């Protein structure tokens, strides 16, 4: 079956076309591929699917279906008649979900109940057959993984005036867990800030506003990222320990044990196939009675059924652990990528940071302090050993007349 031979079973997605010299092979369609890369890049810069769709429409970029029609590429399905540049967020979402852009072939993503029924049904992912690095990638695998990490996690919010901020969707209240919403001072629009969306003064239940200035956030987060990159470059062994941690070392040991167990189960499954053939031959030759053959074959079949369930479960667990290891490696490479960063950008923020817990400012020994806890993508919190000469960012912001707030990492103040 060609689906098991690494040949694509369906049409190439937007960004690829069939090779004229070999229809079983996909090649990059440069014009469409540029749009695909742009969509992934905008996602990492913090744009949502609706914003991306709106921008593509504004720039008069043809939708995939309109593009194929213009190029004379036949595609099944009629689809609704709509303007050639009217992008939908669902189209953008689809493009962001396709692993094929990494160079892979994914077969058996859908199935039909019978050859008489042409309706295609979604297949469970565990039943897909994936062949990696078959054709030229449009999106680097690390970029694809980053986008999958971000999709569904960030809910971008604008002010009533439509202004967008790169921290939107990343800030959560350390006390109630609600998102912080973006605002700016009506009297002085240059002062931009976030506060808890669940604050009781706004008909919520949180007892404090958790007010935090955007300029304060920018300085703190850039300072912590630069501190992290110095940690990675100057103290590599300690950095790897902090990122990977004892729990991941234990997970790696557990993964190896599971792989060993899987190997044994597969060997037993193969052995049972051989045993079944043997008793079948013995039954045919008369060495084994029909009654005895029926009992033994039933026992072997029951064992194989049980083995199949165990093998399926183990493979799923191993794949999950392998994916976690890969994302950790990806984070390490990203940290090194920003070693010379001098300015915090939306892309840097979205690639590195999963969320930031914001505590309400407190007055401690006569000094106002605000704690933040940064959770990084793939790895969570990272604690830099106190004995290393990597000072905490010294950030102080005058939030109101005569009131200065200093930054303090949550783990120190806690």
PDB file of C-alpha atoms in Angstrom, residues 68-375:
ATOM      1  CA  UNK A  68      -4.942  27.520  -7.089  1.00  0.00           C
ATOM      2  CA  UNK A  69      -7.689  28.730  -9.420  1.00  0.00           C
ATOM      3  CA  UNK A  70      -5.432  31.449 -10.804  1.00  0.00           C
ATOM      4  CA  UNK A  71      -2.605  28.955 -11.342  1.00  0.00           C
ATOM      5  CA  UNK A  72      -4.921  26.429 -12.972  1.00  0.00           C
ATOM      6  CA  UNK A  73      -4.361  23.884 -10.205  1.00  0.00           C
ATOM      7  CA  UNK A  74      -7.396  21.650  -9.819  1.00  0.00           C
ATOM      8  CA  UNK A  75      -8.587  20.924  -6.308  1.00  0.00           C
ATOM      9  CA  UNK A  76     -11.628  18.920  -5.170  1.00  0.00           C
ATOM     10  CA  UNK A  77     -14.562  20.597  -3.479  1.00  0.00           C
ATOM     11  CA  UNK A  78     -16.669  23.535  -4.534  1.00  0.00           C
ATOM     12  CA  UNK A  79     -16.373  25.780  -1.506  1.00  0.00           C
ATOM     13  CA  UNK A  80     -18.309  28.989  -0.957  1.00  0.00           C
ATOM     14  CA  UNK A  81     -17.955  31.782  -3.445  1.00  0.00           C
ATOM     15  CA  UNK A  82     -16.150  34.637  -1.723  1.00  0.00           C
ATOM     16  CA  UNK A  83     -13.725  37.423  -2.647  1.00  0.00           C
ATOM     17  CA  UNK A  84     -10.355  36.126  -3.821  1.00  0.00           C
ATOM     18  CA  UNK A  85      -8.497  37.881  -0.999  1.00  0.00           C
ATOM     19  CA  UNK A  86     -11.009  37.191   1.803  1.00  0.00           C
ATOM     20  CA  UNK A  87      -8.933  35.164   4.254  1.00  0.00           C
ATOM     21  CA  UNK A  88     -10.596  33.379   7.170  1.00  0.00           C
ATOM     22  CA  UNK A  89      -8.990  32.679  10.521  1.00  0.00           C
ATOM     23  CA  UNK A  90      -9.838  28.992   9.990  1.00  0.00           C
ATOM     24  CA  UNK A  91      -7.623  28.927   6.888  1.00  0.00           C
ATOM     25  CA  UNK A  92      -4.752  30.441   8.861  1.00  0.00           C
ATOM     26  CA  UNK A  93      -5.332  27.947  11.677  1.00  0.00           C
ATOM     27  CA  UNK A  94      -5.212  25.071   9.191  1.00  0.00           C
ATOM     28  CA  UNK A  95      -1.899  26.284   7.762  1.00  0.00           C
ATOM     29  CA  UNK A  96      -0.451  26.582  11.265  1.00  0.00           C
ATOM     30  CA  UNK A  97      -1.397  22.985  12.066  1.00  0.00           C
ATOM     31  CA  UNK A  98       0.159  21.205   9.087  1.00  0.00           C
ATOM     32  CA  UNK A  99       3.245  19.204  10.003  1.00  0.00           C
ATOM     33  CA  UNK A 100       3.776  18.658   6.281  1.00  0.00           C
ATOM     34  CA  UNK A 101       5.482  22.066   6.183  1.00  0.00           C
ATOM     35  CA  UNK A 102       8.386  20.500   8.126  1.00  0.00           C
ATOM     36  CA  UNK A 103       9.032  18.197   5.169  1.00  0.00           C
ATOM     37  CA  UNK A 104       6.963  15.279   6.452  1.00  0.00           C
ATOM     38  CA  UNK A 105       4.319  13.078   4.873  1.00  0.00           C
ATOM     39  CA  UNK A 106       1.333  12.246   7.087  1.00  0.00           C
ATOM     40  CA  UNK A 107      -0.877   9.479   5.736  1.00  0.00           C
ATOM     41  CA  UNK A 108      -4.142   7.993   6.996  1.00  0.00           C
ATOM     42  CA  UNK A 109      -5.234  11.240   8.688  1.00  0.00           C
ATOM     43  CA  UNK A 110      -8.738  10.394   7.484  1.00  0.00           C
ATOM     44  CA  UNK A 111     -10.583   7.223   6.559  1.00  0.00           C
ATOM     45  CA  UNK A 112     -13.914   6.031   5.178  1.00  0.00           C
ATOM     46  CA  UNK A 113     -16.063   3.313   6.703  1.00  0.00           C
ATOM     47  CA  UNK A 114     -16.373   1.527   3.377  1.00  0.00           C
ATOM     48  CA  UNK A 115     -15.478   1.963  -0.258  1.00  0.00           C
ATOM     49  CA  UNK A 116     -19.146   2.721  -0.937  1.00  0.00           C
ATOM     50  CA  UNK A 117     -19.153   5.649   1.493  1.00  0.00           C
ATOM     51  CA  UNK A 118     -17.025   8.518   0.195  1.00  0.00           C
ATOM     52  CA  UNK A 119     -17.354  10.594   3.371  1.00  0.00           C
ATOM     53  CA  UNK A 120     -13.965  10.966   5.061  1.00  0.00           C
ATOM     54  CA  UNK A 121     -13.744  10.752   8.844  1.00  0.00           C
ATOM     55  CA  UNK A 122     -10.986  12.060  11.104  1.00  0.00           C
ATOM     56  CA  UNK A 123      -8.619   9.276  12.122  1.00  0.00           C
ATOM     57  CA  UNK A 124      -7.033   9.059  15.578  1.00  0.00           C
ATOM     58  CA  UNK A 125      -3.506  10.447  15.534  1.00  0.00           C
ATOM     59  CA  UNK A 126      -2.126   7.143  16.771  1.00  0.00           C
ATOM     60  CA  UNK A 127      -3.321   5.586  13.502  1.00  0.00           C
ATOM     61  CA  UNK A 128      -1.503   8.086  11.306  1.00  0.00           C
ATOM     62  CA  UNK A 129       1.594   6.959   9.452  1.00  0.00           C
ATOM     63  CA  UNK A 130       4.283   9.647   9.504  1.00  0.00           C
ATOM     64  CA  UNK A 131       7.372   9.791   7.289  1.00  0.00           C
ATOM     65  CA  UNK A 132       9.805  12.538   8.240  1.00  0.00           C
ATOM     66  CA  UNK A 133      12.018  14.647   5.968  1.00  0.00           C
ATOM     67  CA  UNK A 134      10.550  13.360   2.714  1.00  0.00           C
ATOM     68  CA  UNK A 135      10.416  16.681   0.865  1.00  0.00           C
ATOM     69  CA  UNK A 136      11.965  20.132   1.241  1.00  0.00           C
ATOM     70  CA  UNK A 137      10.612  21.904   4.336  1.00  0.00           C
ATOM     71  CA  UNK A 138       9.010  25.328   4.139  1.00  0.00           C
ATOM     72  CA  UNK A 139       9.093  25.790   7.920  1.00  0.00           C
ATOM     73  CA  UNK A 140      11.959  24.700  10.159  1.00  0.00           C
ATOM     74  CA  UNK A 141      10.893  21.981  12.553  1.00  0.00           C
ATOM     75  CA  UNK A 142      11.927  24.075  15.562  1.00  0.00           C
ATOM     76  CA  UNK A 143       9.759  26.962  14.320  1.00  0.00           C
ATOM     77  CA  UNK A 144       6.815  24.598  13.810  1.00  0.00           C
ATOM     78  CA  UNK A 145       7.220  23.269  17.361  1.00  0.00           C
ATOM     79  CA  UNK A 146       7.365  26.801  18.765  1.00  0.00           C
ATOM     80  CA  UNK A 147       4.149  27.703  16.987  1.00  0.00           C
ATOM     81  CA  UNK A 148       2.410  24.595  18.312  1.00  0.00           C
ATOM     82  CA  UNK A 149       3.531  25.607  21.806  1.00  0.00           C
ATOM     83  CA  UNK A 150       1.997  29.047  21.401  1.00  0.00           C
ATOM     84  CA  UNK A 151      -1.224  28.153  19.589  1.00  0.00           C
ATOM     85  CA  UNK A 152      -4.218  28.100  21.854  1.00  0.00           C
ATOM     86  CA  UNK A 153      -2.312  29.510  24.824  1.00  0.00           C
ATOM     87  CA  UNK A 154      -2.275  33.196  24.006  1.00  0.00           C
ATOM     88  CA  UNK A 155      -5.413  35.193  23.914  1.00  0.00           C
ATOM     89  CA  UNK A 156      -4.512  38.619  22.611  1.00  0.00           C
ATOM     90  CA  UNK A 157      -6.504  41.582  23.812  1.00  0.00           C
ATOM     91  CA  UNK A 158      -6.627  45.170  22.638  1.00  0.00           C
ATOM     92  CA  UNK A 159      -7.799  48.291  24.390  1.00  0.00           C
ATOM     93  CA  UNK A 160     -11.111  49.818  23.372  1.00  0.00           C
ATOM     94  CA  UNK A 161      -9.089  52.068  21.086  1.00  0.00           C
ATOM     95  CA  UNK A 162      -7.705  48.995  19.314  1.00  0.00           C
ATOM     96  CA  UNK A 163      -4.106  49.192  20.515  1.00  0.00           C
ATOM     97  CA  UNK A 164      -2.284  45.882  20.841  1.00  0.00           C
ATOM     98  CA  UNK A 165       0.433  45.042  23.364  1.00  0.00           C
ATOM     99  CA  UNK A 166       2.926  42.196  23.175  1.00  0.00           C
ATOM    100  CA  UNK A 167       2.330  41.192  26.813  1.00  0.00           C
ATOM    101  CA  UNK A 168      -1.393  40.625  26.227  1.00  0.00           C
ATOM    102  CA  UNK A 169      -2.323  37.041  27.011  1.00  0.00           C
ATOM    103  CA  UNK A 170       0.950  36.320  28.813  1.00  0.00           C
ATOM    104  CA  UNK A 171       0.187  37.953  32.158  1.00  0.00           C
ATOM    105  CA  UNK A 172      -1.794  36.166  34.853  1.00  0.00           C
ATOM    106  CA  UNK A 173      -2.796  37.177  38.347  1.00  0.00           C
ATOM    107  CA  UNK A 174      -0.638  35.364  40.910  1.00  0.00           C
ATOM    108  CA  UNK A 175      -3.545  35.276  43.365  1.00  0.00           C
ATOM    109  CA  UNK A 176      -6.637  34.319  41.358  1.00  0.00           C
ATOM    110  CA  UNK A 177      -5.128  33.056  38.091  1.00  0.00           C
ATOM    111  CA  UNK A 178      -7.138  35.403  35.861  1.00  0.00           C
ATOM    112  CA  UNK A 179      -5.636  37.168  32.861  1.00  0.00           C
ATOM    113  CA  UNK A 180      -4.428  40.726  33.229  1.00  0.00           C
ATOM    114  CA  UNK A 181      -5.992  43.213  30.819  1.00  0.00           C
ATOM    115  CA  UNK A 182      -4.245  45.991  28.946  1.00  0.00           C
ATOM    116  CA  UNK A 183      -5.130  49.666  29.496  1.00  0.00           C
ATOM    117  CA  UNK A 184      -3.625  53.104  29.223  1.00  0.00           C
ATOM    118  CA  UNK A 185      -4.011  56.163  31.398  1.00  0.00           C
ATOM    119  CA  UNK A 186      -6.794  58.401  30.082  1.00  0.00           C
ATOM    120  CA  UNK A 187      -5.017  61.530  31.279  1.00  0.00           C
ATOM    121  CA  UNK A 188      -1.619  60.438  29.982  1.00  0.00           C
ATOM    122  CA  UNK A 189      -1.848  57.865  27.143  1.00  0.00           C
ATOM    123  CA  UNK A 190       1.908  57.287  27.353  1.00  0.00           C
ATOM    124  CA  UNK A 191       1.339  55.408  30.619  1.00  0.00           C
ATOM    125  CA  UNK A 192       0.322  51.884  29.636  1.00  0.00           C
ATOM    126  CA  UNK A 193      -0.456  49.224  32.178  1.00  0.00           C
ATOM    127  CA  UNK A 194      -2.183  45.938  32.982  1.00  0.00           C
ATOM    128  CA  UNK A 195      -4.412  44.946  35.865  1.00  0.00           C
ATOM    129  CA  UNK A 196      -6.361  41.896  36.974  1.00  0.00           C
ATOM    130  CA  UNK A 197      -9.497  41.307  34.912  1.00  0.00           C
ATOM    131  CA  UNK A 198     -11.105  39.723  37.981  1.00  0.00           C
ATOM    132  CA  UNK A 199     -10.559  42.670  40.335  1.00  0.00           C
ATOM    133  CA  UNK A 200     -13.552  43.126  42.632  1.00  0.00           C
ATOM    134  CA  UNK A 201     -13.658  46.834  41.791  1.00  0.00           C
ATOM    135  CA  UNK A 202     -14.606  45.673  38.290  1.00  0.00           C
ATOM    136  CA  UNK A 203     -17.292  43.289  39.623  1.00  0.00           C
ATOM    137  CA  UNK A 204     -14.796  40.467  40.050  1.00  0.00           C
ATOM    138  CA  UNK A 205     -13.630  38.593  43.132  1.00  0.00           C
ATOM    139  CA  UNK A 206      -9.884  39.338  43.284  1.00  0.00           C
ATOM    140  CA  UNK A 207      -9.029  41.603  46.211  1.00  0.00           C
ATOM    141  CA  UNK A 208      -6.175  43.513  44.517  1.00  0.00           C
ATOM    142  CA  UNK A 209      -5.670  45.231  41.169  1.00  0.00           C
ATOM    143  CA  UNK A 210      -2.221  43.706  40.465  1.00  0.00           C
ATOM    144  CA  UNK A 211      -1.427  46.906  38.588  1.00  0.00           C
ATOM    145  CA  UNK A 212       1.796  46.677  36.592  1.00  0.00           C
ATOM    146  CA  UNK A 213       3.278  49.166  34.151  1.00  0.00           C
ATOM    147  CA  UNK A 214       4.289  48.103  30.628  1.00  0.00           C
ATOM    148  CA  UNK A 215       7.616  49.952  30.816  1.00  0.00           C
ATOM    149  CA  UNK A 216       8.335  48.121  34.084  1.00  0.00           C
ATOM    150  CA  UNK A 217       7.558  44.773  32.411  1.00  0.00           C
ATOM    151  CA  UNK A 218       9.734  45.541  29.400  1.00  0.00           C
ATOM    152  CA  UNK A 219      12.760  46.364  31.538  1.00  0.00           C
ATOM    153  CA  UNK A 220      12.314  43.408  33.880  1.00  0.00           C
ATOM    154  CA  UNK A 221      11.697  40.756  31.225  1.00  0.00           C
ATOM    155  CA  UNK A 222      14.534  41.957  28.995  1.00  0.00           C
ATOM    156  CA  UNK A 223      16.802  42.046  32.039  1.00  0.00           C
ATOM    157  CA  UNK A 224      15.846  38.510  33.057  1.00  0.00           C
ATOM    158  CA  UNK A 225      16.302  37.177  29.514  1.00  0.00           C
ATOM    159  CA  UNK A 226      19.739  38.781  29.268  1.00  0.00           C
ATOM    160  CA  UNK A 227      20.576  37.338  32.671  1.00  0.00           C
ATOM    161  CA  UNK A 228      19.430  33.930  31.440  1.00  0.00           C
ATOM    162  CA  UNK A 229      21.557  34.133  28.279  1.00  0.00           C
ATOM    163  CA  UNK A 230      24.619  35.028  30.377  1.00  0.00           C
ATOM    164  CA  UNK A 231      23.857  32.064  32.610  1.00  0.00           C
ATOM    165  CA  UNK A 232      23.764  29.834  29.517  1.00  0.00           C
ATOM    166  CA  UNK A 233      26.981  31.166  27.990  1.00  0.00           C
ATOM    167  CA  UNK A 234      29.131  31.511  31.128  1.00  0.00           C
ATOM    168  CA  UNK A 235      27.925  28.523  33.164  1.00  0.00           C
ATOM    169  CA  UNK A 236      26.772  25.990  30.606  1.00  0.00           C
ATOM    170  CA  UNK A 237      26.768  22.934  32.889  1.00  0.00           C
ATOM    171  CA  UNK A 238      24.775  24.687  35.600  1.00  0.00           C
ATOM    172  CA  UNK A 239      22.411  26.080  32.979  1.00  0.00           C
ATOM    173  CA  UNK A 240      21.711  22.628  31.532  1.00  0.00           C
ATOM    174  CA  UNK A 241      21.062  21.267  35.010  1.00  0.00           C
ATOM    175  CA  UNK A 242      18.663  24.108  35.752  1.00  0.00           C
ATOM    176  CA  UNK A 243      16.798  23.620  32.476  1.00  0.00           C
ATOM    177  CA  UNK A 244      16.694  19.858  32.382  1.00  0.00           C
ATOM    178  CA  UNK A 245      16.390  19.382  36.141  1.00  0.00           C
ATOM    179  CA  UNK A 246      16.338  16.214  38.163  1.00  0.00           C
ATOM    180  CA  UNK A 247      12.766  15.468  37.156  1.00  0.00           C
ATOM    181  CA  UNK A 248      13.673  15.371  33.478  1.00  0.00           C
ATOM    182  CA  UNK A 249      16.683  13.201  34.183  1.00  0.00           C
ATOM    183  CA  UNK A 250      14.316  10.813  35.917  1.00  0.00           C
ATOM    184  CA  UNK A 251      11.937  11.074  32.956  1.00  0.00           C
ATOM    185  CA  UNK A 252      14.774  10.169  30.589  1.00  0.00           C
ATOM    186  CA  UNK A 253      15.591   7.107  32.688  1.00  0.00           C
ATOM    187  CA  UNK A 254      11.923   6.170  32.689  1.00  0.00           C
ATOM    188  CA  UNK A 255      11.754   6.590  28.907  1.00  0.00           C
ATOM    189  CA  UNK A 256      14.693   4.225  28.410  1.00  0.00           C
ATOM    190  CA  UNK A 257      13.034   1.640  30.638  1.00  0.00           C
ATOM    191  CA  UNK A 258       9.839   1.955  28.621  1.00  0.00           C
ATOM    192  CA  UNK A 259      11.757   1.524  25.377  1.00  0.00           C
ATOM    193  CA  UNK A 260      13.320  -1.633  26.795  1.00  0.00           C
ATOM    194  CA  UNK A 261       9.892  -2.906  27.836  1.00  0.00           C
ATOM    195  CA  UNK A 262       8.484  -2.077  24.399  1.00  0.00           C
ATOM    196  CA  UNK A 263      11.265  -4.020  22.720  1.00  0.00           C
ATOM    197  CA  UNK A 264      10.466  -7.052  24.874  1.00  0.00           C
ATOM    198  CA  UNK A 265       6.741  -6.802  24.111  1.00  0.00           C
ATOM    199  CA  UNK A 266       7.390  -6.572  20.374  1.00  0.00           C
ATOM    200  CA  UNK A 267       9.671  -9.600  20.574  1.00  0.00           C
ATOM    201  CA  UNK A 268       6.991 -11.564  22.419  1.00  0.00           C
ATOM    202  CA  UNK A 269       4.387 -10.508  19.854  1.00  0.00           C
ATOM    203  CA  UNK A 270       6.609 -11.812  17.069  1.00  0.00           C
ATOM    204  CA  UNK A 271       7.227 -14.994  19.038  1.00  0.00           C
ATOM    205  CA  UNK A 272       3.481 -15.574  19.363  1.00  0.00           C
ATOM    206  CA  UNK A 273       3.116 -15.278  15.596  1.00  0.00           C
ATOM    207  CA  UNK A 274       5.674 -18.059  15.251  1.00  0.00           C
ATOM    208  CA  UNK A 275       3.978 -20.210  17.881  1.00  0.00           C
ATOM    209  CA  UNK A 276       0.629 -19.801  16.182  1.00  0.00           C
ATOM    210  CA  UNK A 277       2.100 -20.910  12.857  1.00  0.00           C
ATOM    211  CA  UNK A 278       3.633 -23.928  14.555  1.00  0.00           C
ATOM    212  CA  UNK A 279       0.422 -25.134  16.211  1.00  0.00           C
ATOM    213  CA  UNK A 280      -1.443 -24.531  12.967  1.00  0.00           C
ATOM    214  CA  UNK A 281       0.983 -26.778  11.119  1.00  0.00           C
ATOM    215  CA  UNK A 282       0.752 -29.364  13.908  1.00  0.00           C
ATOM    216  CA  UNK A 283      -3.027 -29.277  13.672  1.00  0.00           C
ATOM    217  CA  UNK A 284      -2.966 -29.725   9.902  1.00  0.00           C
ATOM    218  CA  UNK A 285      -0.528 -32.628  10.185  1.00  0.00           C
ATOM    219  CA  UNK A 286      -2.633 -34.279  12.875  1.00  0.00           C
ATOM    220  CA  UNK A 287      -0.101 -33.862  15.679  1.00  0.00           C
ATOM    221  CA  UNK A 288      -2.473 -31.499  17.514  1.00  0.00           C
ATOM    222  CA  UNK A 289      -6.198 -32.109  17.968  1.00  0.00           C
ATOM    223  CA  UNK A 290      -8.754 -29.551  16.870  1.00  0.00           C
ATOM    224  CA  UNK A 291      -9.885 -29.030  20.446  1.00  0.00           C
ATOM    225  CA  UNK A 292      -6.356 -28.465  21.684  1.00  0.00           C
ATOM    226  CA  UNK A 293      -5.590 -26.187  18.730  1.00  0.00           C
ATOM    227  CA  UNK A 294      -8.692 -24.087  19.454  1.00  0.00           C
ATOM    228  CA  UNK A 295      -7.727 -23.644  23.114  1.00  0.00           C
ATOM    229  CA  UNK A 296      -4.093 -22.764  22.375  1.00  0.00           C
ATOM    230  CA  UNK A 297      -4.907 -20.406  19.520  1.00  0.00           C
ATOM    231  CA  UNK A 298      -7.493 -18.627  21.682  1.00  0.00           C
ATOM    232  CA  UNK A 299      -4.913 -18.207  24.437  1.00  0.00           C
ATOM    233  CA  UNK A 300      -2.342 -16.835  21.992  1.00  0.00           C
ATOM    234  CA  UNK A 301      -4.890 -14.468  20.473  1.00  0.00           C
ATOM    235  CA  UNK A 302      -5.914 -13.170  23.900  1.00  0.00           C
ATOM    236  CA  UNK A 303      -2.281 -12.594  24.808  1.00  0.00           C
ATOM    237  CA  UNK A 304      -1.612 -10.788  21.530  1.00  0.00           C
ATOM    238  CA  UNK A 305      -4.648  -8.599  22.071  1.00  0.00           C
ATOM    239  CA  UNK A 306      -3.354  -7.668  25.510  1.00  0.00           C
ATOM    240  CA  UNK A 307       0.109  -7.067  24.070  1.00  0.00           C
ATOM    241  CA  UNK A 308      -1.318  -4.789  21.387  1.00  0.00           C
ATOM    242  CA  UNK A 309      -2.916  -2.575  24.047  1.00  0.00           C
ATOM    243  CA  UNK A 310       0.312  -2.402  26.051  1.00  0.00           C
ATOM    244  CA  UNK A 311       2.385  -1.652  22.943  1.00  0.00           C
ATOM    245  CA  UNK A 312      -0.005   1.099  21.894  1.00  0.00           C
ATOM    246  CA  UNK A 313       0.101   2.696  25.354  1.00  0.00           C
ATOM    247  CA  UNK A 314       3.891   2.467  25.642  1.00  0.00           C
ATOM    248  CA  UNK A 315       4.455   3.961  22.204  1.00  0.00           C
ATOM    249  CA  UNK A 316       2.206   6.879  23.085  1.00  0.00           C
ATOM    250  CA  UNK A 317       4.052   7.502  26.367  1.00  0.00           C
ATOM    251  CA  UNK A 318       7.475   7.246  24.717  1.00  0.00           C
ATOM    252  CA  UNK A 319       6.452   9.637  21.944  1.00  0.00           C
ATOM    253  CA  UNK A 320       5.218  12.139  24.516  1.00  0.00           C
ATOM    254  CA  UNK A 321       8.453  11.955  26.518  1.00  0.00           C
ATOM    255  CA  UNK A 322      10.567  12.233  23.365  1.00  0.00           C
ATOM    256  CA  UNK A 323       8.596  15.307  22.333  1.00  0.00           C
ATOM    257  CA  UNK A 324       9.228  16.907  25.726  1.00  0.00           C
ATOM    258  CA  UNK A 325      12.958  16.248  25.378  1.00  0.00           C
ATOM    259  CA  UNK A 326      12.918  17.807  21.920  1.00  0.00           C
ATOM    260  CA  UNK A 327      11.158  20.946  23.137  1.00  0.00           C
ATOM    261  CA  UNK A 328      13.711  21.308  25.939  1.00  0.00           C
ATOM    262  CA  UNK A 329      16.534  21.182  23.394  1.00  0.00           C
ATOM    263  CA  UNK A 330      14.645  23.732  21.338  1.00  0.00           C
ATOM    264  CA  UNK A 331      14.420  26.111  24.307  1.00  0.00           C
ATOM    265  CA  UNK A 332      18.150  25.819  24.979  1.00  0.00           C
ATOM    266  CA  UNK A 333      18.936  26.738  21.367  1.00  0.00           C
ATOM    267  CA  UNK A 334      16.525  29.689  21.554  1.00  0.00           C
ATOM    268  CA  UNK A 335      18.202  31.071  24.663  1.00  0.00           C
ATOM    269  CA  UNK A 336      21.544  30.972  22.861  1.00  0.00           C
ATOM    270  CA  UNK A 337      19.950  32.673  19.863  1.00  0.00           C
ATOM    271  CA  UNK A 338      19.202  35.769  21.950  1.00  0.00           C
ATOM    272  CA  UNK A 339      22.611  36.071  23.610  1.00  0.00           C
ATOM    273  CA  UNK A 340      23.195  39.542  22.151  1.00  0.00           C
ATOM    274  CA  UNK A 341      19.636  40.844  22.504  1.00  0.00           C
ATOM    275  CA  UNK A 342      19.447  44.519  23.394  1.00  0.00           C
ATOM    276  CA  UNK A 343      15.733  45.097  22.918  1.00  0.00           C
ATOM    277  CA  UNK A 344      12.694  43.051  23.852  1.00  0.00           C
ATOM    278  CA  UNK A 345      10.687  42.151  20.745  1.00  0.00           C
ATOM    279  CA  UNK A 346       7.297  40.420  20.453  1.00  0.00           C
ATOM    280  CA  UNK A 347       8.935  37.466  18.731  1.00  0.00           C
ATOM    281  CA  UNK A 348      11.576  37.059  21.427  1.00  0.00           C
ATOM    282  CA  UNK A 349       8.910  37.278  24.113  1.00  0.00           C
ATOM    283  CA  UNK A 350       6.628  34.716  22.464  1.00  0.00           C
ATOM    284  CA  UNK A 351       9.434  32.303  21.668  1.00  0.00           C
ATOM    285  CA  UNK A 352      10.811  32.262  25.199  1.00  0.00           C
ATOM    286  CA  UNK A 353       8.000  33.071  27.628  1.00  0.00           C
ATOM    287  CA  UNK A 354       4.912  30.978  28.334  1.00  0.00           C
ATOM    288  CA  UNK A 355       3.404  33.214  31.007  1.00  0.00           C
ATOM    289  CA  UNK A 356       4.282  35.719  33.729  1.00  0.00           C
ATOM    290  CA  UNK A 357       2.645  35.666  37.147  1.00  0.00           C
ATOM    291  CA  UNK A 358       2.135  39.179  38.482  1.00  0.00           C
ATOM    292  CA  UNK A 359       1.868  39.819  42.217  1.00  0.00           C
ATOM    293  CA  UNK A 360       0.320  42.902  43.724  1.00  0.00           C
ATOM    294  CA  UNK A 361       2.902  45.504  44.759  1.00  0.00           C
ATOM    295  CA  UNK A 362       3.701  45.398  48.493  1.00  0.00           C
ATOM    296  CA  UNK A 363       5.438  47.772  50.863  1.00  0.00           C
ATOM    297  CA  UNK A 364       8.298  45.936  52.576  1.00  0.00           C
ATOM    298  CA  UNK A 365      10.501  47.794  55.077  1.00  0.00           C
ATOM    299  CA  UNK A 366       9.277  51.085  53.684  1.00  0.00           C
ATOM    300  CA  UNK A 367      10.033  50.155  50.056  1.00  0.00           C
ATOM    301  CA  UNK A 368       7.437  49.222  47.444  1.00  0.00           C
ATOM    302  CA  UNK A 369       8.276  45.972  45.685  1.00  0.00           C
ATOM    303  CA  UNK A 370       6.543  44.104  42.894  1.00  0.00           C
ATOM    304  CA  UNK A 371       7.164  40.421  42.362  1.00  0.00           C
ATOM    305  CA  UNK A 372       7.030  38.664  39.006  1.00  0.00           C
ATOM    306  CA  UNK A 373       7.438  34.965  38.291  1.00  0.00           C
ATOM    307  CA  UNK A 374       8.433  34.125  34.716  1.00  0.00           C
ATOM    308  CA  UNK A 375       7.505  30.741  33.254  1.00  0.00           C
TER     309      UNK A 375
END
